[in-house]
Amino acid sequence: EVKLVESGGGLVQPGRSLKLSCAASGFSFNDYWMGWVRQAPGKGLEWIGEINQDSSTINYTPSLKDKFTISRDNAQNTLYLQMSKLGSEDTAIYYCAREWDTYDYWGQGVMVTVSS
Amino acid sequence: DIQMTQSPSFLSASVGERVTLSCRASQNINKYLDWYQQKLGEAPKLLIYNTNNLHTGIPSRFSGSGSGTDYTLTISSLQPEDVATYFCLQRNSFTFGSGTKLEIK
């Protein structure tokens, strides 16, 4: 069974950084692109970015490429999202997802709240 | 940037009714269009990929069609468990539509 479990969320002060993790199981992690998507409370979905199997290609939505960094550790079957200079606009549920043509499996999401 | 316009934003329909949701792109997206269902408090779930391909385990009452800039998701016979918000995603540059909230009348 494909399973994706995000962790590392919580309350963070404006201007600070936070690193999210996504632990993958039930499939061969190093065969797949992976991605991050977020959803602000009561809002729609926003694509953050994606990373290929060997981390040689990483794509971001333009508005976030200077703030967020996607990485992965294939030995640990884990995807990461490093977020910096966080502001209230980054308050959202963050989802990781497996990419095969499209995002076919998603984690349950982790909440990040940016507030003083 | 490719913009995605979903309509309607809200839809109320009866059990058994045929329901059609629409997504329009600001330019040709060459059928790189997917549909997701999100129930309250849950992660999105893939229903349809590449316009008309049903994802594994999705009931056959769901179907997709379209080309160019205009795409539709059809539920042939609405069931109570279909209450959810439905999003489209264009994969030329990864933009989601704003969603259609579907409820039972």
Coordinates of C-alpha atoms in Angstrom, one line a residue:
Chain A
E1 CA 0.0 0.0 0.0
V2 CA 1.3 3.4 -1.0
K3 CA 1.7 5.6 2.1
L4 CA 3.0 9.1 2.5
V5 CA 3.2 10.7 5.9
E6 CA 4.1 14.4 6.4
S7 CA 5.6 15.7 9.6
G8 CA 7.4 18.8 10.9
G9 CA 4.5 21.2 10.9
G10 CA 3.3 23.5 13.7
L11 CA 3.3 27.1 14.9
V12 CA 6.2 29.2 13.6
Q13 CA 7.0 32.9 14.0
P14 CA 7.0 35.2 11.0
G15 CA 10.4 35.4 9.4
R16 CA 11.5 32.0 10.7
S17 CA 12.3 28.8 8.8
L18 CA 10.8 25.3 9.0
K19 CA 11.6 22.0 7.4
L20 CA 8.8 19.5 6.5
S21 CA 9.4 15.8 5.9
C22 CA 7.4 13.3 4.0
A23 CA 8.1 9.6 4.7
A24 CA 7.2 7.3 1.8
S25 CA 6.5 3.6 1.9
G26 CA 4.8 0.9 -0.1
F27 CA 6.5 1.7 -3.4
S28 CA 9.9 2.1 -4.9
F29 CA 10.6 5.8 -3.8
N30 CA 13.6 6.3 -6.1
D31 CA 11.6 5.5 -9.2
Y32 CA 9.2 8.5 -8.8
W33 CA 9.1 12.2 -9.1
M34 CA 7.6 13.7 -6.0
G35 CA 5.9 17.0 -5.3
W36 CA 4.5 19.4 -2.7
V37 CA 1.2 21.1 -2.8
R38 CA -0.4 23.5 -0.2
Q39 CA -3.8 24.6 0.7
A40 CA -4.5 27.8 2.8
P41 CA -7.4 27.5 5.2
G42 CA -10.7 27.4 3.3
K43 CA -8.9 28.0 0.0
G44 CA -7.9 26.1 -3.1
L45 CA -4.8 24.1 -3.9
E46 CA -1.4 25.7 -4.8
W47 CA 1.4 23.7 -6.5
I48 CA 4.7 24.4 -4.8
G49 CA 7.1 22.3 -6.8
E50 CA 8.5 18.9 -7.8
I51 CA 11.7 16.9 -7.8
N52 CA 12.9 14.1 -10.0
Q53 CA 14.2 10.8 -9.0
D54 CA 17.9 11.7 -8.6
S55 CA 17.4 15.3 -7.6
S56 CA 18.9 16.6 -10.8
T57 CA 15.7 18.5 -11.8
I58 CA 13.7 20.6 -9.3
N59 CA 10.9 22.8 -10.5
Y60 CA 9.1 25.5 -8.4
T61 CA 6.2 27.8 -8.8
P62 CA 7.9 31.1 -9.6
S63 CA 6.5 33.0 -6.6
L64 CA 8.0 30.5 -4.1
K65 CA 11.3 29.6 -5.7
D66 CA 13.4 32.0 -3.5
K67 CA 11.7 30.9 -0.3
F68 CA 11.3 27.1 -0.6
T69 CA 13.7 24.3 -1.3
I70 CA 12.7 20.8 -2.2
S71 CA 15.1 17.9 -1.6
R72 CA 15.0 14.1 -1.1
D73 CA 16.9 11.3 0.5
N74 CA 16.4 8.1 -1.5
A75 CA 18.2 6.0 1.1
Q76 CA 15.7 7.2 3.7
N77 CA 12.7 7.2 1.4
T78 CA 12.0 10.8 2.5
L79 CA 11.1 14.0 0.7
Y80 CA 11.7 17.4 2.3
L81 CA 10.5 20.9 2.0
Q82 CA 12.7 23.6 3.5
M83 CA 10.7 26.8 4.0
S84 CA 12.4 30.2 4.9
K85 CA 11.3 33.8 5.6
L86 CA 7.8 32.5 6.4
G87 CA 4.9 34.9 6.5
S88 CA 1.2 34.7 7.4
E89 CA 0.5 33.9 3.7
D90 CA 2.3 30.6 4.1
T91 CA -0.2 29.4 6.7
A92 CA -1.6 26.3 5.1
I93 CA -1.8 22.5 5.0
Y94 CA 1.2 21.1 3.2
Y95 CA 0.8 17.9 1.2
C96 CA 3.4 15.7 -0.4
A97 CA 2.4 13.6 -3.3
R98 CA 3.8 11.0 -5.6
E99 CA 4.0 12.0 -9.3
W100 CA 3.2 9.5 -12.0
D101 CA 1.8 11.4 -14.9
T102 CA 0.0 13.3 -12.2
Y103 CA -0.2 13.3 -8.5
D104 CA -1.7 9.9 -7.9
Y105 CA -1.2 9.5 -4.2
W106 CA -1.1 12.1 -1.5
G107 CA -0.2 12.3 2.2
Q108 CA -2.7 13.4 4.8
G109 CA -1.1 16.8 5.0
V110 CA 0.6 18.7 7.8
M111 CA -0.5 22.1 9.1
V112 CA 1.9 25.0 9.2
T113 CA 0.7 28.1 11.1
V114 CA 2.8 31.3 10.8
S115 CA 1.9 33.7 13.6
S116 CA 3.6 35.6 16.4
Chain B
D1 CA 0.8 31.6 -16.7
I2 CA -2.1 29.4 -17.6
Q3 CA -5.2 30.3 -15.7
M4 CA -7.9 27.7 -14.9
T5 CA -11.5 28.7 -14.5
Q6 CA -13.8 26.2 -12.9
S7 CA -17.6 26.4 -13.0
P8 CA -19.9 26.4 -11.3
S9 CA -18.2 27.2 -7.9
F10 CA -21.2 25.6 -6.1
L11 CA -23.6 23.0 -7.3
S12 CA -26.5 21.3 -5.5
A13 CA -28.0 18.2 -7.2
S14 CA -30.3 15.3 -6.3
V15 CA -29.2 11.7 -5.8
G16 CA -29.2 9.9 -9.1
E17 CA -28.9 13.1 -11.1
R18 CA -26.3 13.5 -13.9
V19 CA -23.8 16.2 -12.9
T20 CA -21.3 18.0 -15.1
L21 CA -18.5 20.2 -13.8
S22 CA -16.4 22.4 -16.1
C23 CA -12.8 23.6 -16.3
R24 CA -11.6 26.1 -18.8
A25 CA -7.9 26.9 -19.5
S26 CA -6.7 30.3 -20.7
Q27 CA -4.8 28.4 -23.4
N28 CA -4.5 25.0 -25.0
I29 CA -3.4 22.5 -22.4
N30 CA -3.2 19.5 -24.8
K31 CA -5.4 17.3 -22.6
Y32 CA -3.0 17.5 -19.6
L33 CA -6.0 17.9 -17.3
D34 CA -6.7 15.9 -14.2
W35 CA -9.6 15.9 -11.7
Y36 CA -9.4 15.5 -8.0
Q37 CA -12.0 15.0 -5.3
Q38 CA -11.5 16.4 -1.8
K39 CA -13.8 15.5 1.0
L40 CA -14.0 17.7 4.1
G41 CA -10.9 17.3 6.2
E42 CA -9.2 14.9 3.8
A43 CA -6.4 15.0 1.2
P44 CA -7.3 15.3 -2.5
K45 CA -7.9 12.1 -4.3
L46 CA -7.2 11.5 -7.9
L47 CA -10.2 10.7 -10.0
I48 CA -9.3 11.2 -13.7
Y49 CA -6.0 11.9 -15.4
N50 CA -5.1 13.1 -18.9
T51 CA -8.6 14.2 -19.5
N52 CA -10.4 10.9 -19.6
N53 CA -8.4 8.1 -17.8
L54 CA -10.1 6.7 -14.7
H55 CA -7.7 6.3 -11.8
T56 CA -7.5 2.9 -10.1
G57 CA -10.4 2.1 -7.9
I58 CA -12.6 5.0 -9.0
P59 CA -16.2 4.2 -9.8
S60 CA -17.2 4.1 -13.4
R61 CA -19.9 6.8 -12.8
F62 CA -17.1 9.3 -13.0
S63 CA -15.8 10.2 -16.5
G64 CA -13.9 13.0 -18.1
S65 CA -13.8 14.6 -21.5
G66 CA -12.5 17.6 -23.3
S67 CA -9.8 19.0 -25.5
G68 CA -8.0 22.3 -26.2
T69 CA -9.1 24.7 -23.5
D70 CA -12.4 23.1 -22.3
Y71 CA -12.8 20.1 -20.1
T72 CA -15.6 18.4 -18.1
L73 CA -16.0 16.0 -15.3
T74 CA -19.3 14.0 -15.4
I75 CA -20.9 12.0 -12.6
S76 CA -23.5 9.9 -14.3
S77 CA -25.6 9.2 -11.3
L78 CA -24.8 11.3 -8.2
Q79 CA -24.4 9.4 -4.9
P80 CA -24.4 10.7 -1.4
E81 CA -20.7 9.8 -1.0
D82 CA -19.9 12.2 -3.9
V83 CA -20.4 15.2 -1.7
A84 CA -17.0 17.0 -1.9
T85 CA -15.1 19.8 -3.6
Y86 CA -13.7 19.0 -7.0
F87 CA -10.6 20.5 -8.4
C88 CA -9.0 20.4 -11.9
L89 CA -5.3 20.5 -12.4
Q90 CA -3.5 21.5 -15.7
R91 CA -0.1 19.9 -15.9
N92 CA 1.5 22.2 -18.5
S93 CA 2.5 24.5 -15.7
F94 CA 0.7 23.0 -12.7
T95 CA -2.2 25.2 -12.0
F96 CA -5.3 24.1 -10.1
G97 CA -8.8 25.4 -10.6
S98 CA -10.5 27.1 -7.8
G99 CA -12.9 24.2 -7.2
T100 CA -16.6 23.2 -7.4
K101 CA -18.3 22.4 -4.2
L102 CA -20.9 19.7 -4.8
E103 CA -23.7 19.0 -2.4
I104 CA -26.8 16.9 -2.3
K105 CA -30.2 18.7 -2.7

